[in-house]
Amino acid sequence: MIKITDGYEGLKLDFQARGIPADSPGLRDHPTFLQAQGEDCAYLNKYAAFVVGRPYTADYLQHARTVITNVAGVLFDALKTNGRMGACVDIAGHFSRILEKEGIWSCGIKGSLAISFPLASDEASTHLWSVGCGGIVTGHAWLFAPPFSIVDVAIRQQAYGGNKRAYLPDVNLVECPSLADVEIEDVITPEARAELTKSGVPRSLFFSTAAPGMRDVLDIFSAHTCTSAQGAVMKYCPMSVLATDSPLEIIRDLDRQGRTPYKIYQDKFPSLHQG
């Protein structure tokens, strides 16, 4: 497994030494990067660390804030119209690819999401866990895209019961969330915890046994909590780095009534940036 020991400058030199141009968000599509990733899937963590460690100017961050906010609204509307639930991985991939077109740095994250609701709501807490009895799954997916630490277009479009959606934002864009500790109960289902215990695995080794790559990712992305305007507390726990292999032009996941992600980009972005 690759350990991220170098800072931004070290990672930049590593990419350049391999002939990978380091000045564009599309560097992870470079053939040499893909070759290195094919030899060790953890090489993608280097891209994540590079995005996190990059210096960003105030002008860049202001521009990125505008673009990300606009794209988030457009993709949420498309996802809501599409009617899909639980499409967080797809929509995060679409989002990242659109941002690349606009020269905006981002990185997809797969992990767990725990949501607690106000006491007066009478809604039970909800967990989208990343580890079940069958191993690692995708509980939830979102983006890191400076200036936002959390960019989540799909949080409301999950198969929740009760009235839980009423306490969640359409789009969750958070620049400065609170740091959080990752607890076993945030990541591993009750059934999987029971199975680990039955197998004789001590609680202190649950993470290293069931989610061996998680600690490396937590060295790059912290776990965070944030609170919606309606009082729901959302805890995001990173598990792995997400990247889609397909370019935006051929992705078909939102292809209802001709509205592919690329068509959405073509139709909506010129109007978003006029003036």
GROMACS .gro file of C-alpha atoms in nm:
model
  275
    1MET     CA    1   0.000   0.000   0.000
    2ILE     CA    2   0.119   0.350  -0.083
    3LYS     CA    3   0.171   0.576   0.214
    4ILE     CA    4   0.133   0.949   0.154
    5THR     CA    5   0.446   1.086   0.317
    6ASP     CA    6   0.519   1.380   0.084
    7GLY     CA    7   0.344   1.714   0.093
    8TYR     CA    8   0.215   1.900  -0.209
    9GLU     CA    9   0.561   1.982  -0.349
   10GLY     CA   10   0.676   1.622  -0.307
   11LEU     CA   11   0.369   1.488  -0.483
   12LYS     CA   12   0.411   1.743  -0.762
   13LEU     CA   13   0.771   1.631  -0.815
   14ASP     CA   14   0.659   1.266  -0.816
   15PHE     CA   15   0.401   1.333  -1.086
   16GLN     CA   16   0.643   1.539  -1.294
   17ALA     CA   17   0.913   1.273  -1.267
   18ARG     CA   18   0.668   1.026  -1.417
   19GLY     CA   19   0.578   1.269  -1.695
   20ILE     CA   20   0.235   1.343  -1.551
   21PRO     CA   21   0.141   1.710  -1.595
   22ALA     CA   22   0.043   1.843  -1.253
   23ASP     CA   23  -0.131   2.166  -1.353
   24SER     CA   24  -0.473   2.028  -1.447
   25PRO     CA   25  -0.747   1.839  -1.258
   26GLY     CA   26  -0.741   1.588  -1.544
   27LEU     CA   27  -0.400   1.453  -1.441
   28ARG     CA   28  -0.558   1.136  -1.300
   29ASP     CA   29  -0.658   1.042  -1.658
   30HIS     CA   30  -0.298   1.056  -1.781
   31PRO     CA   31  -0.185   0.713  -1.912
   32THR     CA   32   0.110   0.702  -1.672
   33PHE     CA   33  -0.112   0.782  -1.375
   34LEU     CA   34  -0.356   0.512  -1.483
   35GLN     CA   35  -0.068   0.265  -1.520
   36ALA     CA   36   0.053   0.341  -1.167
   37GLN     CA   37  -0.301   0.312  -1.037
   38GLY     CA   38  -0.339  -0.023  -1.214
   39GLU     CA   39  -0.029  -0.149  -1.034
   40ASP     CA   40  -0.154  -0.022  -0.698
   41CYS     CA   41  -0.510   0.107  -0.659
   42ALA     CA   42  -0.394   0.312  -0.359
   43TYR     CA   43  -0.203   0.538  -0.599
   44LEU     CA   44  -0.531   0.727  -0.639
   45ASN     CA   45  -0.477   0.844  -0.281
   46LYS     CA   46  -0.190   1.054  -0.415
   47TYR     CA   47  -0.431   1.249  -0.632
   48ALA     CA   48  -0.653   1.308  -0.331
   49ALA     CA   49  -0.359   1.428  -0.120
   50PHE     CA   50  -0.252   1.654  -0.406
   51VAL     CA   51  -0.594   1.816  -0.427
   52VAL     CA   52  -0.604   1.865  -0.050
   53GLY     CA   53  -0.249   2.001  -0.031
   54ARG     CA   54  -0.258   2.238  -0.328
   55PRO     CA   55  -0.233   2.611  -0.258
   56TYR     CA   56  -0.540   2.800  -0.379
   57THR     CA   57  -0.559   3.174  -0.436
   58ALA     CA   58  -0.847   3.383  -0.302
   59ASP     CA   59  -0.957   3.454  -0.660
   60TYR     CA   60  -0.959   3.084  -0.743
   61LEU     CA   61  -1.163   2.999  -0.434
   62GLN     CA   62  -1.420   3.268  -0.509
   63HIS     CA   63  -1.455   3.147  -0.867
   64ALA     CA   64  -1.472   2.784  -0.756
   65ARG     CA   65  -1.737   2.868  -0.495
   66THR     CA   66  -1.959   3.018  -0.765
   67VAL     CA   67  -1.910   2.734  -1.012
   68ILE     CA   68  -1.958   2.457  -0.754
   69THR     CA   69  -2.272   2.617  -0.613
   70ASN     CA   70  -2.424   2.656  -0.959
   71VAL     CA   71  -2.339   2.303  -1.069
   72ALA     CA   72  -2.474   2.160  -0.744
   73GLY     CA   73  -2.811   2.323  -0.804
   74VAL     CA   74  -2.828   2.201  -1.162
   75LEU     CA   75  -2.735   1.843  -1.074
   76PHE     CA   76  -2.975   1.830  -0.780
   77ASP     CA   77  -3.260   1.938  -1.009
   78ALA     CA   78  -3.158   1.674  -1.264
   79LEU     CA   79  -3.137   1.403  -1.000
   80LYS     CA   80  -3.473   1.500  -0.852
   81THR     CA   81  -3.634   1.500  -1.197
   82ASN     CA   82  -3.475   1.165  -1.276
   83GLY     CA   83  -3.625   1.022  -0.958
   84ARG     CA   84  -3.333   0.795  -0.872
   85MET     CA   85  -3.264   0.726  -0.507
   86GLY     CA   86  -2.922   0.631  -0.378
   87ALA     CA   87  -2.737   0.762  -0.685
   88CYS     CA   88  -2.466   0.929  -0.477
   89VAL     CA   89  -2.171   0.753  -0.644
   90ASP     CA   90  -2.289   0.834  -0.995
   91ILE     CA   91  -2.376   1.195  -0.923
   92ALA     CA   92  -2.046   1.257  -0.741
   93GLY     CA   93  -1.863   1.119  -1.043
   94HIS     CA   94  -2.065   1.339  -1.280
   95PHE     CA   95  -2.002   1.641  -1.061
   96SER     CA   96  -1.626   1.585  -1.052
   97ARG     CA   97  -1.609   1.543  -1.429
   98ILE     CA   98  -1.803   1.866  -1.488
   99LEU     CA   99  -1.573   2.053  -1.250
  100GLU     CA  100  -1.272   1.923  -1.442
  101LYS     CA  101  -1.417   2.081  -1.758
  102GLU     CA  102  -1.423   2.412  -1.572
  103GLY     CA  103  -1.070   2.373  -1.433
  104ILE     CA  104  -1.195   2.322  -1.076
  105TRP     CA  105  -1.008   2.078  -0.850
  106SER     CA  106  -1.212   1.818  -0.666
  107CYS     CA  107  -1.193   1.465  -0.536
  108GLY     CA  108  -1.468   1.211  -0.479
  109ILE     CA  109  -1.497   1.036  -0.145
  110LYS     CA  110  -1.677   0.715  -0.054
  111GLY     CA  111  -1.761   0.655   0.307
  112SER     CA  112  -2.026   0.637   0.576
  113LEU     CA  113  -2.290   0.891   0.670
  114ALA     CA  114  -2.462   0.901   1.008
  115ILE     CA  115  -2.756   1.137   1.056
  116SER     CA  116  -2.927   1.224   1.382
  117PHE     CA  117  -3.248   1.423   1.387
  118PRO     CA  118  -3.389   1.676   1.633
  119LEU     CA  119  -3.558   1.516   1.933
  120ALA     CA  120  -3.888   1.684   1.848
  121SER     CA  121  -3.888   1.519   1.504
  122ASP     CA  122  -3.947   1.169   1.649
  123GLU     CA  123  -3.719   1.042   1.371
  124ALA     CA  124  -3.465   0.772   1.453
  125SER     CA  125  -3.103   0.816   1.357
  126THR     CA  126  -3.004   0.691   1.014
  127HIS     CA  127  -2.678   0.524   0.914
  128LEU     CA  128  -2.543   0.466   0.566
  129TRP     CA  129  -2.270   0.220   0.666
  130SER     CA  130  -1.962   0.126   0.462
  131VAL     CA  131  -1.895  -0.219   0.605
  132GLY     CA  132  -2.148  -0.500   0.618
  133CYS     CA  133  -2.133  -0.875   0.661
  134GLY     CA  134  -2.034  -0.910   0.297
  135GLY     CA  135  -1.741  -0.671   0.330
  136ILE     CA  136  -1.691  -0.313   0.217
  137VAL     CA  137  -1.978  -0.141   0.037
  138THR     CA  138  -2.049   0.219  -0.057
  139GLY     CA  139  -2.255   0.375   0.219
  140HIS     CA  140  -2.249   0.722   0.068
  141ALA     CA  141  -2.041   0.940  -0.165
  142TRP     CA  142  -1.962   1.311  -0.180
  143LEU     CA  143  -1.691   1.550  -0.301
  144PHE     CA  144  -1.409   1.749  -0.150
  145ALA     CA  145  -1.380   2.061  -0.367
  146PRO     CA  146  -1.213   2.371  -0.219
  147PRO     CA  147  -1.340   2.595  -0.072
  148PHE     CA  148  -1.592   2.325   0.027
  149SER     CA  149  -1.489   2.034   0.247
  150ILE     CA  150  -1.828   1.870   0.183
  151VAL     CA  151  -2.018   1.882  -0.146
  152ASP     CA  152  -2.316   1.647  -0.129
  153VAL     CA  153  -2.585   1.664  -0.396
  154ALA     CA  154  -2.750   1.332  -0.310
  155ILE     CA  155  -2.806   1.358   0.065
  156ARG     CA  156  -3.179   1.421   0.027
  157GLN     CA  157  -3.225   1.168  -0.253
  158GLN     CA  158  -3.184   0.855  -0.042
  159ALA     CA  159  -3.446   0.595   0.046
  160TYR     CA  160  -3.527   0.735   0.389
  161GLY     CA  161  -3.839   0.639   0.580
  162GLY     CA  162  -4.067   0.868   0.776
  163ASN     CA  163  -4.030   1.243   0.740
  164LYS     CA  164  -3.651   1.253   0.743
  165ARG     CA  165  -3.609   1.444   0.417
  166ALA     CA  166  -3.781   1.744   0.573
  167TYR     CA  167  -3.476   1.790   0.799
  168LEU     CA  168  -3.214   1.763   0.526
  169PRO     CA  169  -3.088   2.022   0.276
  170ASP     CA  170  -3.141   1.984  -0.096
  171VAL     CA  171  -2.767   2.027  -0.142
  172ASN     CA  172  -2.511   2.014   0.138
  173LEU     CA  173  -2.226   2.258   0.072
  174VAL     CA  174  -2.007   2.311   0.378
  175GLU     CA  175  -1.682   2.508   0.384
  176CYS     CA  176  -1.579   2.470   0.749
  177PRO     CA  177  -1.741   2.164   0.908
  178SER     CA  178  -1.643   2.052   1.256
  179LEU     CA  179  -1.381   1.780   1.292
  180ALA     CA  180  -1.511   1.448   1.421
  181ASP     CA  181  -1.377   1.117   1.546
  182VAL     CA  182  -1.472   0.807   1.350
  183GLU     CA  183  -1.647   0.552   1.569
  184ILE     CA  184  -1.694   0.185   1.487
  185GLU     CA  185  -2.071   0.232   1.501
  186ASP     CA  186  -2.045   0.499   1.228
  187VAL     CA  187  -1.886   0.266   0.976
  188ILE     CA  188  -1.971  -0.100   1.049
  189THR     CA  189  -2.324  -0.241   1.058
  190PRO     CA  190  -2.448  -0.404   1.380
  191GLU     CA  191  -2.460  -0.741   1.203
  192ALA     CA  192  -2.100  -0.710   1.084
  193ARG     CA  193  -1.986  -0.603   1.431
  194ALA     CA  194  -2.152  -0.912   1.575
  195GLU     CA  195  -1.987  -1.129   1.312
  196LEU     CA  196  -1.643  -0.984   1.390
  197THR     CA  197  -1.695  -1.044   1.760
  198LYS     CA  198  -1.810  -1.400   1.696
  199SER     CA  199  -1.497  -1.457   1.489
  200GLY     CA  200  -1.283  -1.354   1.784
  201VAL     CA  201  -1.168  -1.019   1.644
  202PRO     CA  202  -1.113  -0.772   1.930
  203ARG     CA  203  -1.294  -0.440   1.899
  204SER     CA  204  -0.960  -0.259   1.874
  205LEU     CA  205  -0.893  -0.445   1.546
  206PHE     CA  206  -1.235  -0.401   1.384
  207PHE     CA  207  -1.117  -0.124   1.151
  208SER     CA  208  -0.787  -0.285   1.052
  209THR     CA  209  -0.967  -0.614   0.987
  210ALA     CA  210  -1.284  -0.495   0.811
  211ALA     CA  211  -1.163  -0.168   0.653
  212PRO     CA  212  -0.784  -0.191   0.617
  213GLY     CA  213  -0.745   0.106   0.381
  214MET     CA  214  -0.958   0.351   0.577
  215ARG     CA  215  -0.683   0.486   0.802
  216ASP     CA  216  -0.475   0.587   0.499
  217VAL     CA  217  -0.769   0.784   0.362
  218LEU     CA  218  -0.834   0.946   0.700
  219ASP     CA  219  -0.475   1.074   0.686
  220ILE     CA  220  -0.591   1.278   0.384
  221PHE     CA  221  -0.954   1.360   0.459
  222SER     CA  222  -1.084   1.414   0.810
  223ALA     CA  223  -1.423   1.299   0.932
  224HIS     CA  224  -1.658   1.593   0.975
  225THR     CA  225  -1.992   1.687   1.123
  226CYS     CA  226  -2.227   1.963   1.015
  227THR     CA  227  -2.583   2.065   1.102
  228SER     CA  228  -2.865   2.145   0.864
  229ALA     CA  229  -3.084   2.452   0.902
  230GLN     CA  230  -3.359   2.214   1.018
  231GLY     CA  231  -3.141   2.070   1.296
  232ALA     CA  232  -3.021   1.738   1.152
  233VAL     CA  233  -2.661   1.654   1.243
  234MET     CA  234  -2.471   1.483   0.962
  235LYS     CA  235  -2.145   1.297   1.022
  236TYR     CA  236  -1.929   1.216   0.719
  237CYS     CA  237  -1.668   0.943   0.763
  238PRO     CA  238  -1.433   0.890   0.463
  239MET     CA  239  -1.350   0.535   0.364
  240SER     CA  240  -1.188   0.551   0.019
  241VAL     CA  241  -1.122   0.779  -0.277
  242LEU     CA  242  -1.378   0.779  -0.558
  243ALA     CA  243  -1.296   0.833  -0.924
  244THR     CA  244  -1.496   0.750  -1.233
  245ASP     CA  245  -1.306   0.601  -1.527
  246SER     CA  246  -1.549   0.728  -1.790
  247PRO     CA  247  -1.518   1.075  -1.944
  248LEU     CA  248  -1.818   1.303  -1.912
  249GLU     CA  249  -1.904   1.271  -2.281
  250ILE     CA  250  -1.997   0.899  -2.259
  251ILE     CA  251  -2.158   0.876  -1.915
  252ARG     CA  252  -2.521   0.767  -1.949
  253ASP     CA  253  -2.643   0.733  -1.591
  254LEU     CA  254  -2.885   1.028  -1.614
  255ASP     CA  255  -2.988   0.945  -1.969
  256ARG     CA  256  -3.364   0.994  -1.936
  257GLN     CA  257  -3.526   1.214  -2.200
  258GLY     CA  258  -3.181   1.271  -2.348
  259ARG     CA  259  -3.047   1.442  -2.037
  260THR     CA  260  -2.703   1.288  -2.001
  261PRO     CA  261  -2.456   1.462  -1.769
  262TYR     CA  262  -2.273   1.598  -2.075
  263LYS     CA  263  -2.595   1.737  -2.224
  264ILE     CA  264  -2.675   1.899  -1.891
  265TYR     CA  265  -2.329   2.053  -1.897
  266GLN     CA  266  -2.372   2.179  -2.253
  267ASP     CA  267  -2.721   2.316  -2.192
  268LYS     CA  268  -2.673   2.476  -1.852
  269PHE     CA  269  -2.319   2.599  -1.821
  270PRO     CA  270  -2.318   2.874  -2.080
  271SER     CA  271  -2.609   3.045  -1.900
  272LEU     CA  272  -2.443   2.998  -1.562
  273HIS     CA  273  -2.134   3.190  -1.666
  274GLN     CA  274  -2.264   3.471  -1.885
  275GLY     CA  275  -2.124   3.800  -1.766
   0.00000   0.00000   0.00000
